[in-house]
PDB file of C-alpha atoms in Angstrom:
ATOM      1  CA  MET A   1     -20.548   0.436  -0.716  1.00 62.00           C
ATOM      2  CA  ASN A   2     -17.741   0.710   1.806  1.00 93.00           C
ATOM      3  CA  LEU A   3     -14.214   1.531   0.677  1.00 97.00           C
ATOM      4  CA  SER A   4     -11.101  -0.204   1.975  1.00 98.00           C
ATOM      5  CA  VAL A   5      -7.512   0.510   1.015  1.00 98.00           C
ATOM      6  CA  ILE A   6      -5.321  -2.568   1.401  1.00 99.00           C
ATOM      7  CA  LYS A   7      -1.560  -2.242   1.296  1.00 98.00           C
ATOM      8  CA  LEU A   8      -0.027  -5.590   0.386  1.00 98.00           C
ATOM      9  CA  GLY A   9       3.508  -5.474   1.718  1.00 95.00           C
ATOM     10  CA  GLY A  10       6.310  -6.400  -0.599  1.00 94.00           C
ATOM     11  CA  SER A  11       7.375  -8.903   2.061  1.00 93.00           C
ATOM     12  CA  LEU A  12       4.572 -11.128   0.713  1.00 96.00           C
ATOM     13  CA  MET A  13       6.546 -11.575  -2.498  1.00 95.00           C
ATOM     14  CA  GLY A  14       7.308 -15.275  -2.780  1.00 92.00           C
ATOM     15  CA  CYS A  15       5.086 -16.258   0.164  1.00 95.00           C
ATOM     16  CA  PRO A  16       2.555 -19.045  -0.367  1.00 97.00           C
ATOM     17  CA  GLU A  17      -0.106 -16.814   1.237  1.00 97.00           C
ATOM     18  CA  LEU A  18       0.032 -14.206  -1.531  1.00 97.00           C
ATOM     19  CA  PRO A  19      -2.347 -15.990  -3.955  1.00 97.00           C
ATOM     20  CA  LEU A  20      -4.717 -16.597  -1.034  1.00 97.00           C
ATOM     21  CA  TRP A  21      -4.727 -12.866  -0.241  1.00 98.00           C
ATOM     22  CA  LEU A  22      -5.539 -12.062  -3.852  1.00 98.00           C
ATOM     23  CA  ASP A  23      -8.383 -14.607  -3.928  1.00 97.00           C
ATOM     24  CA  CYS A  24      -9.842 -13.228  -0.677  1.00 97.00           C
ATOM     25  CA  ILE A  25      -9.546  -9.650  -1.942  1.00 98.00           C
ATOM     26  CA  GLU A  26     -11.284 -10.602  -5.187  1.00 97.00           C
ATOM     27  CA  SER A  27     -14.093 -12.267  -3.248  1.00 96.00           C
ATOM     28  CA  ALA A  28     -14.468  -9.366  -0.780  1.00 96.00           C
ATOM     29  CA  ALA A  29     -14.608  -6.868  -3.656  1.00 96.00           C
ATOM     30  CA  LYS A  30     -17.988  -8.260  -4.689  1.00 95.00           C
ATOM     31  CA  ASN A  31     -19.493  -6.599  -1.583  1.00 94.00           C
ATOM     32  CA  SER A  32     -17.070  -3.762  -0.899  1.00 95.00           C
ATOM     33  CA  ASN A  33     -14.869  -1.377  -2.848  1.00 97.00           C
ATOM     34  CA  ILE A  34     -11.236  -2.375  -2.465  1.00 98.00           C
ATOM     35  CA  ILE A  35      -8.158  -0.575  -3.688  1.00 98.00           C
ATOM     36  CA  ILE A  36      -4.826  -2.367  -3.394  1.00 99.00           C
ATOM     37  CA  VAL A  37      -1.618  -0.408  -2.875  1.00 98.00           C
ATOM     38  CA  PRO A  38       1.401  -2.611  -3.621  1.00 98.00           C
ATOM     39  CA  GLY A  39       4.525  -2.468  -1.479  1.00 97.00           C
ATOM     40  CA  GLY A  40       7.987  -2.284  -2.970  1.00 96.00           C
ATOM     41  CA  GLY A  41       9.526  -5.360  -1.369  1.00 94.00           C
ATOM     42  CA  LYS A  42      12.762  -6.700  -2.797  1.00 96.00           C
ATOM     43  CA  PHE A  43      12.512  -4.243  -5.669  1.00 97.00           C
ATOM     44  CA  ALA A  44      12.644  -1.290  -3.252  1.00 97.00           C
ATOM     45  CA  ASP A  45      15.334  -2.946  -1.139  1.00 96.00           C
ATOM     46  CA  SER A  46      17.600  -3.051  -4.187  1.00 98.00           C
ATOM     47  CA  ILE A  47      17.103   0.705  -4.637  1.00 98.00           C
ATOM     48  CA  ARG A  48      18.265   1.359  -1.069  1.00 97.00           C
ATOM     49  CA  THR A  49      21.417  -0.644  -1.815  1.00 98.00           C
ATOM     50  CA  LEU A  50      22.011   1.155  -5.104  1.00 98.00           C
ATOM     51  CA  GLN A  51      21.565   4.546  -3.444  1.00 98.00           C
ATOM     52  CA  LYS A  52      24.331   3.706  -0.965  1.00 98.00           C
ATOM     53  CA  THR A  53      26.609   2.664  -3.821  1.00 98.00           C
ATOM     54  CA  TYR A  54      25.893   5.475  -6.297  1.00 98.00           C
ATOM     55  CA  HIS A  55      24.831   8.253  -3.889  1.00 98.00           C
ATOM     56  CA  PHE A  56      21.883   9.487  -5.949  1.00 98.00           C
ATOM     57  CA  ASN A  57      19.500  11.868  -4.203  1.00 96.00           C
ATOM     58  CA  ASP A  58      16.261  11.002  -2.425  1.00 95.00           C
ATOM     59  CA  LEU A  59      14.078  12.360  -5.234  1.00 91.00           C
ATOM     60  CA  VAL A  60      15.598   9.845  -7.648  1.00 94.00           C
ATOM     61  CA  ALA A  61      15.342   7.081  -5.030  1.00 95.00           C
ATOM     62  CA  HIS A  62      11.701   7.985  -4.349  1.00 92.00           C
ATOM     63  CA  ARG A  63      10.794   7.807  -8.028  1.00 91.00           C
ATOM     64  CA  MET A  64      12.602   4.501  -8.376  1.00 94.00           C
ATOM     65  CA  ALA A  65      10.774   3.178  -5.295  1.00 95.00           C
ATOM     66  CA  LEU A  66       7.450   4.147  -6.863  1.00 94.00           C
ATOM     67  CA  LEU A  67       8.470   2.140  -9.907  1.00 94.00           C
ATOM     68  CA  ALA A  68       9.316  -0.740  -7.546  1.00 96.00           C
ATOM     69  CA  MET A  69       5.777  -0.577  -6.176  1.00 96.00           C
ATOM     70  CA  SER A  70       4.503  -0.735  -9.747  1.00 95.00           C
ATOM     71  CA  GLN A  71       6.646  -3.791 -10.458  1.00 96.00           C
ATOM     72  CA  PHE A  72       5.072  -5.625  -7.537  1.00 97.00           C
ATOM     73  CA  GLY A  73       1.685  -4.348  -8.682  1.00 97.00           C
ATOM     74  CA  TYR A  74       2.152  -5.875 -12.112  1.00 96.00           C
ATOM     75  CA  LEU A  75       3.175  -9.141 -10.483  1.00 97.00           C
ATOM     76  CA  LEU A  76      -0.058  -9.081  -8.453  1.00 98.00           C
ATOM     77  CA  THR A  77      -2.220  -8.463 -11.516  1.00 97.00           C
ATOM     78  CA  SER A  78      -0.478 -11.275 -13.387  1.00 98.00           C
ATOM     79  CA  MET A  79      -1.430 -13.606 -10.544  1.00 98.00           C
ATOM     80  CA  ASN A  80      -5.076 -12.498 -10.539  1.00 97.00           C
ATOM     81  CA  PRO A  81      -6.427 -10.991 -13.770  1.00 96.00           C
ATOM     82  CA  GLN A  82      -9.629  -9.860 -12.006  1.00 96.00           C
ATOM     83  CA  ILE A  83      -7.637  -7.023 -10.438  1.00 97.00           C
ATOM     84  CA  ASN A  84      -7.974  -3.841 -12.479  1.00 96.00           C
ATOM     85  CA  VAL A  85      -5.005  -1.473 -12.681  1.00 96.00           C
ATOM     86  CA  VAL A  86      -5.689   2.234 -12.254  1.00 95.00           C
ATOM     87  CA  SER A  87      -2.733   4.542 -12.809  1.00 89.00           C
ATOM     88  CA  ASN A  88      -4.417   7.902 -12.450  1.00 85.00           C
ATOM     89  CA  PHE A  89      -5.694   8.964  -9.031  1.00 83.00           C
ATOM     90  CA  HIS A  90      -8.634  10.803 -10.606  1.00 82.00           C
ATOM     91  CA  ASP A  91      -9.806   7.603 -12.310  1.00 87.00           C
ATOM     92  CA  LEU A  92     -10.108   5.689  -9.037  1.00 90.00           C
ATOM     93  CA  SER A  93     -13.524   7.062  -8.068  1.00 87.00           C
ATOM     94  CA  SER A  94     -15.050   6.357 -11.473  1.00 89.00           C
ATOM     95  CA  ASN A  95     -13.848   2.745 -11.313  1.00 92.00           C
ATOM     96  CA  LEU A  96     -15.362   1.984  -7.905  1.00 93.00           C
ATOM     97  CA  GLY A  97     -18.518  -0.119  -7.627  1.00 90.00           C
ATOM     98  CA  LYS A  98     -17.583  -2.600 -10.356  1.00 91.00           C
ATOM     99  CA  GLN A  99     -17.340  -5.560  -7.957  1.00 93.00           C
ATOM    100  CA  SER A 100     -13.689  -6.185  -8.691  1.00 95.00           C
ATOM    101  CA  PRO A 101     -10.612  -4.959  -6.842  1.00 97.00           C
ATOM    102  CA  LEU A 102      -8.578  -2.040  -8.120  1.00 98.00           C
ATOM    103  CA  LEU A 103      -4.816  -1.786  -7.910  1.00 98.00           C
ATOM    104  CA  TRP A 104      -3.460   1.749  -7.799  1.00 96.00           C
ATOM    105  CA  MET A 105      -0.108   2.519  -9.389  1.00 93.00           C
ATOM    106  CA  PRO A 106       0.958   5.699  -7.554  1.00 89.00           C
ATOM    107  CA  LEU A 107       3.775   6.878  -9.818  1.00 82.00           C
ATOM    108  CA  SER A 108       1.888   9.522 -11.790  1.00 73.00           C
ATOM    109  CA  LEU A 109       0.494  11.250  -8.719  1.00 59.00           C
ATOM    110  CA  CYS A 110       3.282  11.050  -6.191  1.00 57.00           C
ATOM    111  CA  ASP A 111       5.906  12.713  -8.355  1.00 60.00           C
ATOM    112  CA  ASP A 112       3.994  15.963  -8.088  1.00 66.00           C
ATOM    113  CA  ASP A 113       2.223  15.813  -4.733  1.00 63.00           C
ATOM    114  CA  SER A 114       3.689  18.019  -2.030  1.00 70.00           C
ATOM    115  CA  GLU A 115       2.036  15.971   0.738  1.00 75.00           C
ATOM    116  CA  ILE A 116       4.236  13.005  -0.136  1.00 84.00           C
ATOM    117  CA  GLU A 117       7.870  13.798   0.580  1.00 87.00           C
ATOM    118  CA  SER A 118      10.453  12.387  -1.777  1.00 89.00           C
ATOM    119  CA  SER A 119      12.309  10.461   0.915  1.00 92.00           C
ATOM    120  CA  TRP A 120      12.472   7.062   2.577  1.00 95.00           C
ATOM    121  CA  ASP A 121      10.205   8.507   5.289  1.00 94.00           C
ATOM    122  CA  PHE A 122       7.292   8.056   2.878  1.00 93.00           C
ATOM    123  CA  THR A 123       7.120   4.481   1.679  1.00 94.00           C
ATOM    124  CA  SER A 124       4.137   2.393   0.597  1.00 96.00           C
ATOM    125  CA  ASP A 125       2.698   2.466   4.147  1.00 97.00           C
ATOM    126  CA  SER A 126       2.373   6.260   4.082  1.00 96.00           C
ATOM    127  CA  ILE A 127       1.271   6.280   0.461  1.00 95.00           C
ATOM    128  CA  ALA A 128      -1.560   3.864   1.324  1.00 97.00           C
ATOM    129  CA  LEU A 129      -2.558   6.056   4.276  1.00 98.00           C
ATOM    130  CA  TRP A 130      -2.439   9.156   2.065  1.00 95.00           C
ATOM    131  CA  LEU A 131      -4.747   7.440  -0.444  1.00 95.00           C
ATOM    132  CA  ALA A 132      -7.157   6.375   2.326  1.00 97.00           C
ATOM    133  CA  ILE A 133      -7.302  10.001   3.490  1.00 97.00           C
ATOM    134  CA  LYS A 134      -7.865  11.385  -0.012  1.00 94.00           C
ATOM    135  CA  LEU A 135     -10.663   8.919  -0.763  1.00 95.00           C
ATOM    136  CA  ASP A 136     -12.167   9.030   2.737  1.00 97.00           C
ATOM    137  CA  ALA A 137     -11.848   5.247   2.969  1.00 98.00           C
ATOM    138  CA  GLY A 138     -13.514   3.653   5.964  1.00 98.00           C
ATOM    139  CA  LYS A 139     -10.699   1.129   6.397  1.00 98.00           C
ATOM    140  CA  LEU A 140      -6.972   1.008   5.858  1.00 98.00           C
ATOM    141  CA  ILE A 141      -5.491  -2.472   6.085  1.00 98.00           C
ATOM    142  CA  LEU A 142      -1.728  -2.916   6.067  1.00 98.00           C
ATOM    143  CA  VAL A 143      -0.578  -6.487   5.519  1.00 97.00           C
ATOM    144  CA  LYS A 144       2.770  -6.934   7.240  1.00 94.00           C
ATOM    145  CA  SER A 145       5.244  -9.723   7.912  1.00 90.00           C
ATOM    146  CA  LYS A 146       5.366  -8.810  11.624  1.00 91.00           C
ATOM    147  CA  SER A 147       2.503  -8.765  14.120  1.00 93.00           C
ATOM    148  CA  LEU A 148       1.548  -5.205  15.098  1.00 95.00           C
ATOM    149  CA  ASN A 149      -1.016  -4.048  17.628  1.00 94.00           C
ATOM    150  CA  ASN A 150      -4.034  -2.352  16.023  1.00 92.00           C
ATOM    151  CA  ASP A 151      -4.337   0.157  18.879  1.00 93.00           C
ATOM    152  CA  ARG A 152      -4.030   3.558  17.203  1.00 92.00           C
ATOM    153  CA  SER A 153      -2.282   5.017  20.252  1.00 92.00           C
ATOM    154  CA  LEU A 154       0.640   2.635  19.602  1.00 94.00           C
ATOM    155  CA  ILE A 155       1.363   3.915  16.087  1.00 93.00           C
ATOM    156  CA  ILE A 156       4.328   5.948  17.349  1.00 94.00           C
ATOM    157  CA  ASN A 157       5.820   2.766  18.856  1.00 96.00           C
ATOM    158  CA  HIS A 158       5.499   1.011  15.493  1.00 96.00           C
ATOM    159  CA  ILE A 159       7.251   3.950  13.837  1.00 95.00           C
ATOM    160  CA  ASN A 160      10.036   4.005  16.438  1.00 95.00           C
ATOM    161  CA  ASN A 161      10.540   0.257  15.884  1.00 95.00           C
ATOM    162  CA  ASN A 162      10.735   0.839  12.093  1.00 94.00           C
ATOM    163  CA  ASP A 163       7.665  -1.329  11.554  1.00 95.00           C
ATOM    164  CA  ILE A 164       5.954   1.494   9.657  1.00 96.00           C
ATOM    165  CA  ASP A 165       7.555   4.541   8.101  1.00 95.00           C
ATOM    166  CA  GLN A 166       8.040   8.015   9.595  1.00 95.00           C
ATOM    167  CA  GLY A 167       5.638   9.640   7.153  1.00 94.00           C
ATOM    168  CA  PHE A 168       2.764   7.733   8.720  1.00 96.00           C
ATOM    169  CA  GLN A 169       2.999   9.928  11.825  1.00 94.00           C
ATOM    170  CA  LYS A 170       2.757  13.073   9.698  1.00 93.00           C
ATOM    171  CA  LEU A 171      -0.483  11.902   8.077  1.00 95.00           C
ATOM    172  CA  ILE A 172      -2.294   9.854  10.732  1.00 95.00           C
ATOM    173  CA  ASP A 173      -4.139  12.780  12.342  1.00 95.00           C
ATOM    174  CA  ASN A 174      -5.907  13.414   9.022  1.00 97.00           C
ATOM    175  CA  TYR A 175      -7.417   9.921   8.893  1.00 97.00           C
ATOM    176  CA  SER A 176     -10.597   9.124  10.809  1.00 97.00           C
ATOM    177  CA  GLY A 177     -11.127   5.603   9.474  1.00 97.00           C
ATOM    178  CA  GLU A 178     -10.201   2.251  10.959  1.00 97.00           C
ATOM    179  CA  ILE A 179      -6.596   1.043  10.697  1.00 97.00           C
ATOM    180  CA  SER A 180      -5.762  -2.662  10.852  1.00 97.00           C
ATOM    181  CA  PHE A 181      -2.405  -4.395  10.718  1.00 97.00           C
ATOM    182  CA  LEU A 182      -2.756  -7.966   9.515  1.00 97.00           C
ATOM    183  CA  LEU A 183      -0.169 -10.702   9.247  1.00 96.00           C
ATOM    184  CA  LYS A 184       0.480 -12.447   5.972  1.00 95.00           C
ATOM    185  CA  ASP A 185      -1.491 -15.499   7.145  1.00 96.00           C
ATOM    186  CA  GLN A 186      -4.589 -13.518   8.207  1.00 96.00           C
ATOM    187  CA  TYR A 187      -6.190 -13.297   4.757  1.00 95.00           C
ATOM    188  CA  GLN A 188      -9.345 -14.998   6.087  1.00 92.00           C
ATOM    189  CA  PHE A 189     -10.194 -11.767   7.970  1.00 89.00           C
ATOM    190  CA  LEU A 190     -11.366 -10.313   4.648  1.00 83.00           C
ATOM    191  CA  ALA A 191     -13.950 -13.041   4.122  1.00 64.00           C
TER     192      ALA A 191
END
């Protein structure tokens, strides 16, 4: 079966399309392996604000942002109990092929991985790309609140416009799969 990594942006939090995305992902997982990477959304935004107030270092902010991703992840699994949480990277492969989507909580791995910098340059976009590289996923889908061109040669423009994070540029050359940017209302493209 094919493998797709889908990053659900935290900007979907509170959007009426979010349950529709989860339903489409659940349905698509019957014919394809799907791993969801949750964004940080409002949870991560609050960490940025707190860092400006309390001046804690980027390592602390990075760890807190990973927890923010987990918070959104738990929200997603509460909305669709068919999504199975996997916390350990090494358990992902053994959980594939079960015809239900997986949701990866990256905290345990990213604290120790030297390929993921502890900075705001590596947010959930880069973490999803990193996972797609590690698992040799055929597709990486990033669900965003802004329309982005899927042309790979325009990635640097998306980075310069702050539509995707800086870390993406550092990792992109290691990924040979397909990259798609979908809007929050394009959930039907999974069907």
